[in-house]
mmCIF file of C-alpha atoms in Angstrom:
data_model
loop_
_atom_site.group_PDB
_atom_site.id
_atom_site.type_symbol
_atom_site.label_atom_id
_atom_site.label_comp_id
_atom_site.label_asym_id
_atom_site.label_seq_id
_atom_site.Cartn_x
_atom_site.Cartn_y
_atom_site.Cartn_z
ATOM 1 C CA MET A 1 -13.685 -104.357 4.893
ATOM 2 C CA ARG A 2 -16.869 -106.082 6.020
ATOM 3 C CA GLY A 3 -18.791 -104.441 3.168
ATOM 4 C CA LEU A 4 -16.482 -106.079 0.621
ATOM 5 C CA PHE A 5 -17.078 -109.622 1.854
ATOM 6 C CA VAL A 6 -20.341 -110.300 -0.008
ATOM 7 C CA PRO A 7 -19.213 -108.832 -3.386
ATOM 8 C CA VAL A 8 -15.887 -110.695 -3.159
ATOM 9 C CA LEU A 9 -17.696 -113.934 -2.255
ATOM 10 C CA ILE A 10 -20.128 -113.563 -5.177
ATOM 11 C CA LEU A 11 -17.290 -112.753 -7.586
ATOM 12 C CA SER A 12 -15.303 -115.754 -6.349
ATOM 13 C CA LEU A 13 -18.280 -118.081 -6.850
ATOM 14 C CA LEU A 14 -18.875 -116.721 -10.359
ATOM 15 C CA ILE A 15 -15.225 -117.129 -11.340
ATOM 16 C CA GLY A 16 -15.121 -120.584 -9.763
ATOM 17 C CA GLY A 17 -18.309 -121.591 -11.577
ATOM 18 C CA GLU A 18 -16.987 -120.408 -14.928
ATOM 19 C CA TYR A 19 -13.630 -122.144 -14.416
ATOM 20 C CA TYR A 20 -15.086 -125.503 -13.449
ATOM 21 C CA MET A 21 -17.773 -125.422 -16.134
ATOM 22 C CA TYR A 22 -15.041 -124.833 -18.703
ATOM 23 C CA GLN A 23 -12.994 -127.717 -17.305
ATOM 24 C CA CYS A 24 -16.016 -130.042 -17.335
ATOM 25 C CA LEU A 25 -16.936 -129.247 -20.917
ATOM 26 C CA LYS A 26 -13.309 -129.612 -21.951
ATOM 27 C CA LEU A 27 -13.266 -133.127 -20.450
ATOM 28 C CA ILE A 28 -16.634 -134.133 -21.943
ATOM 29 C CA PHE A 29 -16.049 -132.516 -25.374
ATOM 30 C CA PRO A 30 -12.284 -132.878 -25.965
ATOM 31 C CA PRO A 31 -10.781 -131.151 -29.012
ATOM 32 C CA ARG A 32 -9.837 -133.142 -32.078
ATOM 33 C CA GLU A 33 -6.239 -134.052 -32.522
ATOM 34 C CA GLY A 34 -4.283 -131.013 -33.618
ATOM 35 C CA SER A 35 -6.929 -128.585 -32.310
ATOM 36 C CA ARG A 36 -6.786 -126.634 -29.086
ATOM 37 C CA PHE A 37 -10.546 -126.261 -28.606
ATOM 38 C CA SER A 38 -13.540 -128.312 -29.701
ATOM 39 C CA VAL A 39 -16.210 -126.585 -31.792
ATOM 40 C CA PHE A 40 -18.683 -127.022 -28.929
ATOM 41 C CA LEU A 41 -16.340 -125.304 -26.497
ATOM 42 C CA VAL A 42 -15.768 -122.364 -28.858
ATOM 43 C CA VAL A 43 -19.526 -121.888 -29.293
ATOM 44 C CA TYR A 44 -19.997 -122.108 -25.509
ATOM 45 C CA LEU A 45 -17.297 -119.492 -24.831
ATOM 46 C CA ILE A 46 -18.732 -117.062 -27.409
ATOM 47 C CA PHE A 47 -22.234 -117.556 -25.994
ATOM 48 C CA THR A 48 -20.998 -116.947 -22.431
ATOM 49 C CA VAL A 49 -19.195 -113.716 -23.341
ATOM 50 C CA LEU A 50 -22.244 -112.390 -25.214
ATOM 51 C CA LEU A 51 -24.513 -113.340 -22.321
ATOM 52 C CA TYR A 52 -22.372 -111.389 -19.839
ATOM 53 C CA ILE A 53 -22.263 -108.375 -22.158
ATOM 54 C CA GLY A 54 -26.037 -108.442 -22.557
ATOM 55 C CA PHE A 55 -26.618 -108.886 -18.828
ATOM 56 C CA PHE A 56 -24.411 -105.965 -17.774
ATOM 57 C CA TYR A 57 -25.930 -103.794 -20.498
ATOM 58 C CA ILE A 58 -29.399 -104.472 -19.090
ATOM 59 C CA LEU A 59 -28.239 -103.649 -15.547
ATOM 60 C CA ASN A 60 -27.273 -100.193 -16.801
ATOM 61 C CA HIS A 61 -30.490 -99.705 -18.803
ATOM 62 C CA ARG A 62 -33.134 -100.917 -16.356
ATOM 63 C CA ARG A 63 -35.681 -98.366 -17.516
ATOM 64 C CA ASP A 64 -35.626 -99.644 -21.097
ATOM 65 C CA ILE A 65 -39.010 -101.369 -21.373
ATOM 66 C CA GLU A 66 -39.132 -101.184 -25.179
ATOM 67 C CA HIS A 67 -37.082 -104.390 -25.457
ATOM 68 C CA LYS A 68 -38.616 -106.098 -22.445
ATOM 69 C CA VAL A 69 -38.896 -109.591 -23.974
ATOM 70 C CA ILE A 70 -35.218 -109.613 -24.979
ATOM 71 C CA ASN A 71 -34.173 -108.235 -21.591
ATOM 72 C CA GLU A 72 -36.205 -110.828 -19.680
ATOM 73 C CA SER A 73 -34.784 -113.617 -21.850
ATOM 74 C CA ILE A 74 -31.200 -112.547 -21.164
ATOM 75 C CA ILE A 75 -31.820 -112.234 -17.405
ATOM 76 C CA THR A 76 -33.475 -115.660 -17.352
ATOM 77 C CA LEU A 77 -30.634 -117.321 -19.247
ATOM 78 C CA MET A 78 -28.096 -115.654 -16.970
ATOM 79 C CA LEU A 79 -29.890 -116.933 -13.880
ATOM 80 C CA MET A 80 -30.311 -120.461 -15.217
ATOM 81 C CA PHE A 81 -26.699 -120.830 -16.353
ATOM 82 C CA THR A 82 -25.310 -119.227 -13.190
ATOM 83 C CA ILE A 83 -27.159 -121.692 -10.957
ATOM 84 C CA ALA A 84 -26.067 -124.598 -13.160
ATOM 85 C CA LYS A 85 -22.451 -123.419 -12.974
ATOM 86 C CA LEU A 86 -22.611 -123.122 -9.194
ATOM 87 C CA VAL A 87 -23.760 -126.753 -9.008
ATOM 88 C CA VAL A 88 -20.837 -127.747 -11.218
ATOM 89 C CA PHE A 89 -18.507 -125.666 -9.042
ATOM 90 C CA LEU A 90 -19.708 -127.480 -5.912
ATOM 91 C CA PHE A 91 -19.129 -130.929 -7.434
ATOM 92 C CA MET A 92 -15.763 -130.208 -8.981
ATOM 93 C CA PHE A 93 -14.380 -128.177 -6.086
ATOM 94 C CA VAL A 94 -15.221 -130.952 -3.643
ATOM 95 C CA GLY A 95 -13.698 -133.404 -6.111
ATOM 96 C CA ASP A 96 -10.473 -131.404 -6.181
ATOM 97 C CA ILE A 97 -10.320 -131.305 -2.401
ATOM 98 C CA VAL A 98 -10.776 -135.087 -2.254
ATOM 99 C CA ARG A 99 -8.102 -135.511 -4.935
ATOM 100 C CA LEU A 100 -5.646 -133.373 -2.959
ATOM 101 C CA LEU A 101 -6.326 -135.346 0.209
ATOM 102 C CA ARG A 102 -5.836 -138.641 -1.659
ATOM 103 C CA ALA A 103 -2.591 -137.363 -3.146
ATOM 104 C CA ALA A 104 -1.365 -136.268 0.285
ATOM 105 C CA PHE A 105 -2.342 -139.637 1.745
ATOM 106 C CA SER A 106 -0.529 -141.503 -1.026
ATOM 107 C CA GLN A 107 2.624 -139.481 -0.378
ATOM 108 C CA LEU A 108 2.503 -140.283 3.310
ATOM 109 C CA THR A 109 1.797 -143.985 2.815
ATOM 110 C CA ALA A 110 3.836 -144.459 -0.376
ATOM 111 C CA THR A 111 0.843 -145.927 -2.204
ATOM 112 C CA SER A 112 -0.316 -145.114 -5.721
ATOM 113 C CA VAL A 113 -3.657 -143.541 -6.610
ATOM 114 C CA THR A 114 -5.563 -145.222 -9.443
ATOM 115 C CA PRO A 115 -6.694 -142.472 -11.850
ATOM 116 C CA ALA A 116 -9.353 -144.507 -13.612
ATOM 117 C CA ILE A 117 -12.615 -146.236 -12.785
ATOM 118 C CA LYS A 118 -14.282 -149.250 -14.337
ATOM 119 C CA GLY A 119 -14.553 -148.964 -18.109
ATOM 120 C CA GLY A 120 -11.399 -146.913 -18.532
ATOM 121 C CA MET A 121 -13.019 -143.561 -17.777
ATOM 122 C CA THR A 122 -10.903 -141.239 -15.632
ATOM 123 C CA ARG A 123 -12.305 -140.113 -12.311
ATOM 124 C CA SER A 124 -12.192 -136.486 -13.491
ATOM 125 C CA SER A 125 -14.209 -137.300 -16.603
ATOM 126 C CA PHE A 126 -16.727 -139.298 -14.599
ATOM 127 C CA LEU A 127 -17.123 -136.520 -12.019
ATOM 128 C CA ALA A 128 -17.500 -133.939 -14.800
ATOM 129 C CA LYS A 129 -20.380 -135.904 -16.337
ATOM 130 C CA VAL A 130 -22.059 -136.330 -12.953
ATOM 131 C CA ALA A 131 -21.671 -132.591 -12.280
ATOM 132 C CA ILE A 132 -23.160 -131.599 -15.646
ATOM 133 C CA GLY A 133 -25.992 -134.105 -15.234
ATOM 134 C CA THR A 134 -26.820 -132.812 -11.763
ATOM 135 C CA ALA A 135 -26.637 -129.168 -12.920
ATOM 136 C CA ALA A 136 -29.162 -130.009 -15.631
ATOM 137 C CA ILE A 137 -31.837 -130.657 -12.970
ATOM 138 C CA PRO A 138 -32.148 -127.060 -11.668
ATOM 139 C CA PHE A 139 -31.535 -125.737 -15.193
ATOM 140 C CA LEU A 140 -34.476 -127.686 -16.644
ATOM 141 C CA SER A 141 -36.633 -126.945 -13.592
ATOM 142 C CA LEU A 142 -36.092 -123.218 -14.040
ATOM 143 C CA LEU A 143 -36.821 -123.545 -17.762
ATOM 144 C CA TYR A 144 -40.061 -125.394 -16.982
ATOM 145 C CA GLY A 145 -40.964 -122.691 -14.470
ATOM 146 C CA VAL A 146 -40.722 -120.056 -17.191
ATOM 147 C CA VAL A 147 -42.392 -121.916 -20.050
ATOM 148 C CA VAL A 148 -45.204 -123.606 -18.095
ATOM 149 C CA ASN A 149 -45.661 -122.048 -14.643
ATOM 150 C CA ALA A 150 -45.233 -118.295 -15.086
ATOM 151 C CA TYR A 151 -48.942 -117.843 -15.833
ATOM 152 C CA ASN A 152 -50.216 -121.065 -14.285
ATOM 153 C CA TYR A 153 -52.682 -119.378 -11.925
ATOM 154 C CA GLN A 154 -53.941 -121.356 -8.959
ATOM 155 C CA PHE A 155 -57.425 -120.455 -7.727
ATOM 156 C CA ARG A 156 -57.378 -120.999 -3.979
ATOM 157 C CA LYS A 157 -60.547 -120.910 -1.899
ATOM 158 C CA LEU A 158 -60.837 -120.738 1.863
ATOM 159 C CA THR A 159 -63.454 -119.908 4.478
ATOM 160 C CA ILE A 160 -62.634 -118.122 7.737
ATOM 161 C CA LYS A 161 -65.059 -117.910 10.650
ATOM 162 C CA PHE A 162 -65.312 -114.887 12.941
ATOM 163 C CA PRO A 163 -67.649 -114.633 15.955
ATOM 164 C CA ASN A 164 -67.864 -110.839 15.641
ATOM 165 C CA LEU A 165 -68.676 -110.720 11.923
ATOM 166 C CA PRO A 166 -71.934 -108.777 11.402
ATOM 167 C CA ASP A 167 -74.795 -111.026 10.260
ATOM 168 C CA GLU A 168 -75.291 -109.036 7.066
ATOM 169 C CA PHE A 169 -71.742 -109.903 5.970
ATOM 170 C CA ASP A 170 -72.021 -113.630 6.627
ATOM 171 C CA GLY A 171 -70.899 -115.199 3.330
ATOM 172 C CA PHE A 172 -69.124 -112.038 2.139
ATOM 173 C CA ARG A 173 -66.648 -113.073 -0.576
ATOM 174 C CA ILE A 174 -63.312 -111.376 -1.162
ATOM 175 C CA ILE A 175 -61.010 -111.919 -4.125
ATOM 176 C CA GLN A 176 -57.432 -111.098 -3.195
ATOM 177 C CA ILE A 177 -54.728 -110.568 -5.783
ATOM 178 C CA SER A 178 -51.264 -109.226 -5.084
ATOM 179 C CA ASP A 179 -47.915 -108.435 -6.690
ATOM 180 C CA ILE A 180 -48.953 -108.018 -10.306
ATOM 181 C CA HIS A 181 -45.515 -106.632 -11.252
ATOM 182 C CA SER A 182 -46.711 -105.574 -14.682
ATOM 183 C CA GLY A 183 -43.198 -104.644 -15.792
ATOM 184 C CA SER A 184 -42.311 -108.339 -15.897
ATOM 185 C CA PHE A 185 -45.136 -109.505 -18.166
ATOM 186 C CA THR A 186 -44.337 -110.526 -21.730
ATOM 187 C CA ARG A 187 -47.756 -111.970 -22.638
ATOM 188 C CA SER A 188 -51.299 -110.597 -22.485
ATOM 189 C CA GLU A 189 -53.478 -113.617 -23.258
ATOM 190 C CA PRO A 190 -53.084 -115.337 -19.859
ATOM 191 C CA LEU A 191 -53.911 -112.067 -18.111
ATOM 192 C CA ILE A 192 -57.139 -111.738 -20.090
ATOM 193 C CA HIS A 193 -58.156 -115.293 -19.183
ATOM 194 C CA ALA A 194 -57.339 -114.669 -15.498
ATOM 195 C CA VAL A 195 -59.435 -111.488 -15.407
ATOM 196 C CA GLU A 196 -62.347 -113.280 -17.084
ATOM 197 C CA ALA A 197 -62.112 -116.113 -14.543
ATOM 198 C CA ILE A 198 -62.090 -113.649 -11.639
ATOM 199 C CA ASN A 199 -65.163 -111.870 -12.974
ATOM 200 C CA LYS A 200 -67.028 -115.175 -13.274
ATOM 201 C CA MET A 201 -66.509 -115.663 -9.531
ATOM 202 C CA ASP A 202 -68.779 -112.637 -9.002
ATOM 203 C CA ALA A 203 -67.062 -111.537 -5.782
ATOM 204 C CA ASP A 204 -68.378 -108.955 -3.355
ATOM 205 C CA ILE A 205 -65.086 -107.068 -3.483
ATOM 206 C CA ILE A 206 -61.615 -107.353 -5.014
ATOM 207 C CA LEU A 207 -58.639 -106.356 -2.872
ATOM 208 C CA PHE A 208 -55.205 -105.823 -4.398
ATOM 209 C CA THR A 209 -52.351 -105.767 -1.889
ATOM 210 C CA GLY A 210 -49.569 -103.915 -3.664
ATOM 211 C CA ASP A 211 -46.712 -104.000 -6.199
ATOM 212 C CA LEU A 212 -48.647 -103.118 -9.316
ATOM 213 C CA VAL A 213 -45.390 -102.297 -11.144
ATOM 214 C CA ASN A 214 -41.693 -103.064 -10.812
ATOM 215 C CA ASN A 215 -40.586 -99.434 -10.773
ATOM 216 C CA LEU A 216 -42.199 -97.341 -13.498
ATOM 217 C CA ALA A 217 -45.821 -96.309 -13.842
ATOM 218 C CA GLU A 218 -45.566 -96.721 -17.626
ATOM 219 C CA GLU A 219 -45.039 -100.469 -17.175
ATOM 220 C CA MET A 220 -48.786 -100.727 -16.617
ATOM 221 C CA VAL A 221 -49.737 -99.002 -19.877
ATOM 222 C CA PRO A 222 -49.981 -102.175 -22.051
ATOM 223 C CA TYR A 223 -52.123 -103.942 -19.427
ATOM 224 C CA LYS A 224 -54.243 -101.104 -18.052
ATOM 225 C CA GLU A 225 -57.224 -101.878 -20.264
ATOM 226 C CA ILE A 226 -57.115 -105.580 -19.317
ATOM 227 C CA PHE A 227 -57.157 -104.993 -15.552
ATOM 228 C CA SER A 228 -59.772 -102.262 -15.874
ATOM 229 C CA ARG A 229 -62.194 -105.061 -16.817
ATOM 230 C CA LEU A 230 -62.136 -106.452 -13.263
ATOM 231 C CA LYS A 231 -65.562 -106.173 -11.639
ATOM 232 C CA ALA A 232 -66.973 -106.759 -8.154
ATOM 233 C CA LYS A 233 -70.110 -105.624 -6.323
ATOM 234 C CA HIS A 234 -68.210 -103.219 -4.072
ATOM 235 C CA GLY A 235 -65.473 -102.458 -6.602
ATOM 236 C CA ILE A 236 -61.704 -102.855 -6.421
ATOM 237 C CA LEU A 237 -59.604 -101.469 -3.571
ATOM 238 C CA SER A 238 -55.829 -101.289 -3.794
ATOM 239 C CA THR A 239 -52.811 -100.338 -1.749
ATOM 240 C CA THR A 240 -49.112 -99.815 -2.440
ATOM 241 C CA GLY A 241 -46.166 -102.192 -2.256
ATOM 242 C CA ASN A 242 -42.469 -101.419 -1.958
ATOM 243 C CA HIS A 243 -41.944 -101.477 -5.742
ATOM 244 C CA ASP A 244 -44.653 -98.940 -6.526
ATOM 245 C CA TYR A 245 -42.664 -95.879 -5.433
ATOM 246 C CA GLY A 246 -39.853 -96.103 -7.995
ATOM 247 C CA ASP A 247 -37.303 -96.508 -5.207
ATOM 248 C CA TYR A 248 -35.314 -99.093 -7.181
ATOM 249 C CA SER A 249 -34.844 -96.969 -10.278
ATOM 250 C CA HIS A 250 -32.403 -94.136 -10.979
ATOM 251 C CA TRP A 251 -34.004 -90.712 -11.405
ATOM 252 C CA ASP A 252 -32.213 -87.685 -12.801
ATOM 253 C CA THR A 253 -34.250 -85.383 -10.578
ATOM 254 C CA ALA A 254 -36.520 -85.736 -7.557
ATOM 255 C CA GLU A 255 -39.309 -84.219 -9.647
ATOM 256 C CA GLU A 256 -39.138 -87.139 -12.103
ATOM 257 C CA LYS A 257 -39.731 -89.614 -9.297
ATOM 258 C CA VAL A 258 -42.652 -87.581 -7.947
ATOM 259 C CA ALA A 259 -44.164 -87.421 -11.437
ATOM 260 C CA ASN A 260 -43.793 -91.184 -11.835
ATOM 261 C CA PHE A 261 -45.661 -91.809 -8.577
ATOM 262 C CA LYS A 262 -48.399 -89.415 -9.636
ATOM 263 C CA ARG A 263 -48.812 -91.361 -12.894
ATOM 264 C CA PHE A 264 -48.936 -94.537 -10.812
ATOM 265 C CA LYS A 265 -51.818 -93.128 -8.732
ATOM 266 C CA ASP A 266 -53.575 -91.826 -11.842
ATOM 267 C CA THR A 267 -53.392 -95.327 -13.347
ATOM 268 C CA HIS A 268 -55.578 -96.634 -10.506
ATOM 269 C CA ALA A 269 -58.214 -94.021 -11.177
ATOM 270 C CA GLU A 270 -58.128 -94.759 -14.907
ATOM 271 C CA MET A 271 -58.706 -98.471 -14.214
ATOM 272 C CA GLY A 272 -61.543 -97.712 -11.799
ATOM 273 C CA TRP A 273 -59.589 -98.943 -8.769
ATOM 274 C CA LYS A 274 -59.650 -97.021 -5.493
ATOM 275 C CA LEU A 275 -56.128 -96.648 -4.067
ATOM 276 C CA LEU A 276 -56.073 -96.503 -0.281
ATOM 277 C CA MET A 277 -53.168 -94.395 0.961
ATOM 278 C CA ASN A 278 -53.338 -94.714 4.739
ATOM 279 C CA GLU A 279 -57.118 -94.501 4.754
ATOM 280 C CA ASN A 280 -60.169 -96.692 5.133
ATOM 281 C CA VAL A 281 -63.458 -97.547 3.499
ATOM 282 C CA ILE A 282 -66.598 -98.448 5.459
ATOM 283 C CA LEU A 283 -68.920 -100.976 3.821
ATOM 284 C CA GLU A 284 -72.537 -101.027 4.964
ATOM 285 C CA ARG A 285 -75.377 -103.505 4.552
ATOM 286 C CA ASN A 286 -78.755 -102.860 6.143
ATOM 287 C CA GLY A 287 -77.222 -100.697 8.838
ATOM 288 C CA GLN A 288 -74.356 -103.098 9.676
ATOM 289 C CA GLN A 289 -70.744 -102.191 8.875
ATOM 290 C CA ILE A 290 -67.270 -103.566 8.326
ATOM 291 C CA ALA A 291 -64.107 -101.546 7.705
ATOM 292 C CA ILE A 292 -61.392 -102.098 5.129
ATOM 293 C CA ILE A 293 -58.169 -100.331 6.018
ATOM 294 C CA GLY A 294 -55.422 -99.808 3.455
ATOM 295 C CA ILE A 295 -51.947 -98.549 4.273
ATOM 296 C CA GLU A 296 -48.885 -97.751 2.220
ATOM 297 C CA ASN A 297 -45.953 -100.140 2.316
ATOM 298 C CA TRP A 298 -44.633 -100.833 5.818
ATOM 299 C CA GLY A 299 -41.855 -103.385 6.040
ATOM 300 C CA HIS A 300 -40.078 -104.738 9.079
ATOM 301 C CA ALA A 301 -38.051 -107.637 7.652
ATOM 302 C CA LEU A 302 -34.985 -106.722 5.555
ATOM 303 C CA HIS A 303 -35.505 -103.019 6.326
ATOM 304 C CA PHE A 304 -38.027 -102.340 3.572
ATOM 305 C CA PRO A 305 -39.434 -98.782 3.652
ATOM 306 C CA LYS A 306 -42.046 -97.763 6.198
ATOM 307 C CA TYR A 307 -44.360 -95.389 4.342
ATOM 308 C CA GLY A 308 -47.515 -96.728 5.991
ATOM 309 C CA LYS A 309 -49.261 -94.904 8.802
ATOM 310 C CA LEU A 310 -51.665 -97.338 10.394
ATOM 311 C CA ASP A 311 -52.631 -94.863 13.125
ATOM 312 C CA VAL A 312 -53.868 -92.488 10.421
ATOM 313 C CA ALA A 313 -55.623 -95.187 8.398
ATOM 314 C CA TYR A 314 -57.283 -96.620 11.505
ATOM 315 C CA LYS A 315 -59.009 -93.378 12.518
ATOM 316 C CA GLY A 316 -62.769 -93.572 12.088
ATOM 317 C CA THR A 317 -62.922 -97.363 12.391
ATOM 318 C CA GLU A 318 -62.719 -97.571 16.199
ATOM 319 C CA LYS A 319 -66.389 -98.471 16.623
ATOM 320 C CA ILE A 320 -66.673 -100.698 13.551
ATOM 321 C CA PRO A 321 -67.103 -104.293 14.843
ATOM 322 C CA PHE A 322 -65.075 -106.014 12.085
ATOM 323 C CA LYS A 323 -61.896 -104.799 10.387
ATOM 324 C CA ILE A 324 -59.804 -105.986 7.446
ATOM 325 C CA LEU A 325 -56.315 -104.580 6.884
ATOM 326 C CA MET A 326 -54.564 -104.434 3.520
ATOM 327 C CA SER A 327 -50.825 -104.233 4.168
ATOM 328 C CA HIS A 328 -48.374 -105.390 1.512
ATOM 329 C CA ASP A 329 -45.568 -106.714 3.712
ATOM 330 C CA PRO A 330 -46.518 -109.597 6.060
ATOM 331 C CA SER A 331 -43.768 -108.706 8.548
ATOM 332 C CA HIS A 332 -45.951 -105.716 9.475
ATOM 333 C CA TRP A 333 -48.422 -108.066 11.182
ATOM 334 C CA ASP A 334 -46.150 -109.224 14.003
ATOM 335 C CA ALA A 335 -44.209 -105.962 14.228
ATOM 336 C CA GLU A 336 -47.121 -103.538 14.635
ATOM 337 C CA VAL A 337 -50.582 -104.879 13.847
ATOM 338 C CA ARG A 338 -50.950 -107.592 16.503
ATOM 339 C CA PRO A 339 -49.238 -105.710 19.362
ATOM 340 C CA LYS A 340 -51.083 -102.421 18.830
ATOM 341 C CA TYR A 341 -54.316 -103.261 17.007
ATOM 342 C CA PRO A 342 -55.844 -106.446 18.451
ATOM 343 C CA ASP A 343 -59.231 -105.561 16.938
ATOM 344 C CA ILE A 344 -57.981 -105.929 13.342
ATOM 345 C CA ASP A 345 -59.545 -109.284 12.550
ATOM 346 C CA LEU A 346 -58.008 -110.119 9.189
ATOM 347 C CA ALA A 347 -54.851 -108.828 7.495
ATOM 348 C CA LEU A 348 -54.149 -109.423 3.809
ATOM 349 C CA ALA A 349 -50.585 -109.278 2.504
ATOM 350 C CA GLY A 350 -48.358 -110.384 -0.360
ATOM 351 C CA HIS A 351 -44.776 -109.331 -1.084
ATOM 352 C CA THR A 352 -42.933 -112.642 -0.569
ATOM 353 C CA HIS A 353 -44.045 -114.383 -3.812
ATOM 354 C CA GLY A 354 -43.209 -117.526 -1.841
ATOM 355 C CA PHE A 355 -39.759 -116.761 -3.284
ATOM 356 C CA GLN A 356 -41.247 -118.114 -6.573
ATOM 357 C CA PHE A 357 -39.430 -121.307 -5.645
ATOM 358 C CA GLY A 358 -40.092 -124.114 -3.211
ATOM 359 C CA ILE A 359 -42.025 -127.282 -2.537
ATOM 360 C CA GLU A 360 -45.712 -127.144 -1.720
ATOM 361 C CA ASN A 361 -47.921 -130.202 -1.623
ATOM 362 C CA LYS A 362 -50.068 -132.186 0.774
ATOM 363 C CA TYR A 363 -47.072 -133.216 2.868
ATOM 364 C CA ILE A 364 -44.426 -130.526 2.471
ATOM 365 C CA LYS A 365 -44.529 -126.744 2.502
ATOM 366 C CA TRP A 366 -41.085 -125.204 2.125
ATOM 367 C CA SER A 367 -39.515 -122.180 0.507
ATOM 368 C CA PRO A 368 -36.425 -120.064 1.215
ATOM 369 C CA SER A 369 -38.966 -117.366 2.144
ATOM 370 C CA GLU A 370 -39.510 -119.033 5.495
ATOM 371 C CA TYR A 371 -35.989 -118.094 6.602
ATOM 372 C CA VAL A 372 -36.903 -114.412 6.279
ATOM 373 C CA TYR A 373 -40.664 -114.268 6.872
ATOM 374 C CA LYS A 374 -42.543 -116.068 9.618
ATOM 375 C CA GLN A 375 -45.714 -115.721 7.538
ATOM 376 C CA TRP A 376 -44.798 -116.242 3.892
ATOM 377 C CA ALA A 377 -47.683 -118.038 2.121
ATOM 378 C CA GLY A 378 -51.224 -118.986 3.069
ATOM 379 C CA LEU A 379 -53.302 -118.513 6.231
ATOM 380 C CA TYR A 380 -51.878 -117.939 9.709
ATOM 381 C CA GLN A 381 -53.639 -117.385 13.031
ATOM 382 C CA GLU A 382 -52.574 -115.876 16.342
ATOM 383 C CA GLY A 383 -55.340 -115.765 18.930
ATOM 384 C CA LYS A 384 -58.421 -114.329 17.253
ATOM 385 C CA GLN A 385 -56.465 -112.585 14.495
ATOM 386 C CA TYR A 386 -55.682 -113.932 11.025
ATOM 387 C CA ILE A 387 -53.338 -113.011 8.224
ATOM 388 C CA TYR A 388 -53.427 -114.368 4.688
ATOM 389 C CA VAL A 389 -50.263 -114.036 2.594
ATOM 390 C CA ASN A 390 -50.944 -114.235 -1.122
ATOM 391 C CA ARG A 391 -48.257 -115.941 -3.224
ATOM 392 C CA GLY A 392 -48.518 -113.253 -5.882
ATOM 393 C CA PHE A 393 -50.087 -112.890 -9.309
ATOM 394 C CA GLY A 394 -46.929 -111.977 -11.198
ATOM 395 C CA PHE A 395 -43.200 -112.492 -10.890
ATOM 396 C CA LEU A 396 -40.045 -110.453 -10.457
ATOM 397 C CA GLY A 397 -36.440 -111.064 -11.474
ATOM 398 C CA TYR A 398 -36.861 -114.680 -12.506
ATOM 399 C CA PRO A 399 -39.832 -114.725 -14.936
ATOM 400 C CA GLY A 400 -41.279 -118.005 -13.748
ATOM 401 C CA ARG A 401 -42.307 -120.204 -10.845
ATOM 402 C CA VAL A 402 -40.918 -123.479 -9.516
ATOM 403 C CA GLY A 403 -43.123 -125.203 -6.956
ATOM 404 C CA ILE A 404 -44.772 -122.005 -5.660
ATOM 405 C CA LEU A 405 -47.331 -121.058 -8.309
ATOM 406 C CA PRO A 406 -49.060 -117.713 -8.963
ATOM 407 C CA GLU A 407 -52.251 -117.256 -7.016
ATOM 408 C CA ILE A 408 -55.766 -115.806 -7.099
ATOM 409 C CA THR A 409 -57.527 -116.226 -3.765
ATOM 410 C CA GLU A 410 -61.216 -116.295 -2.829
ATOM 411 C CA ILE A 411 -61.818 -115.729 0.894
ATOM 412 C CA THR A 412 -65.319 -116.264 2.259
ATOM 413 C CA LEU A 413 -66.129 -114.657 5.610
ATOM 414 C CA ARG A 414 -68.472 -116.605 7.858
ATOM 415 C CA LYS A 415 -70.143 -115.878 11.163
ATOM 416 C CA GLY A 416 -69.185 -118.469 13.708
#
């Protein structure tokens, strides 16, 4: 019974949203005399039915990447209209509750309830217009997030000081990117410009912290040549995220899934990236060393899969004075890294995308992500250890960003 609560709640909200949106539009666009429906309402109803048909078709054909632009457009429209309808539902439902209470009060006190407000407009009509106007705010915000912000890359720079950093690595510059989610892209030009901008930064190393694809290795095919252009003095190191294993896609056989993951790993080699699967790389300059450790996805929050084996990846780095960990899910830091590996100086993560929605400025930093992840965007410190959570290069589900923009990060290591 408990398992039915969430689906029933979601279904109830959807039905309520559709009902109240219909009622609002019927009040705002009344039919002409002699007609049952206005032309606007007929067009709206046809559009809504087609949108639902398209959405449920896509849910059953998730591996169809041939019509990706159409699929993304339908999903985006569904999301935008659903949120708008939920806002309308909230306004109108509360309005109905107030109306019932007023009616009950009038019965008890034998007073009449005035159905109109100043100007002759009924309260229902007024509330409907307020509801539609308010619903337009998130609708337009989400639209702006798709059209303007989806590829609006923010180049963030920060410097972190470590007393144990070897002198030869003082000033060592890392470019971190994360969560490319190539299966969500519908444009190539912004990706080309981003890669060119990264190369101009002439970093010492580029570290990618997981989720190259949404589910399928073939999603990377149209963009493989673009990302193979990335260059850094010590190359590009990568690790896996929860989406890279194909766990969220249906496979007819176990062998198909294994083959998909093999293609995923081959893609790294073809781009010239080194994929770290629970292993490490030692960088050396004039006899001094730092270690970069890369593990497979290891999630603690929301029960994401734990494929990573930090004990395996850590072996061979015990005597290295400075260590960087690449671990996709930031919940790994508090759950295992800090308690068991106090000599890992810097962890790099992604995964949260900052929920692709929130408020982030000089005065406010908020996103729904913070209710799930203690570390969800930016730099965090506990004792002598740091973690940086990248807001993500790409997007997933909703093909845009509102408030929390896509990110490319330059981290400079300093002795001090």
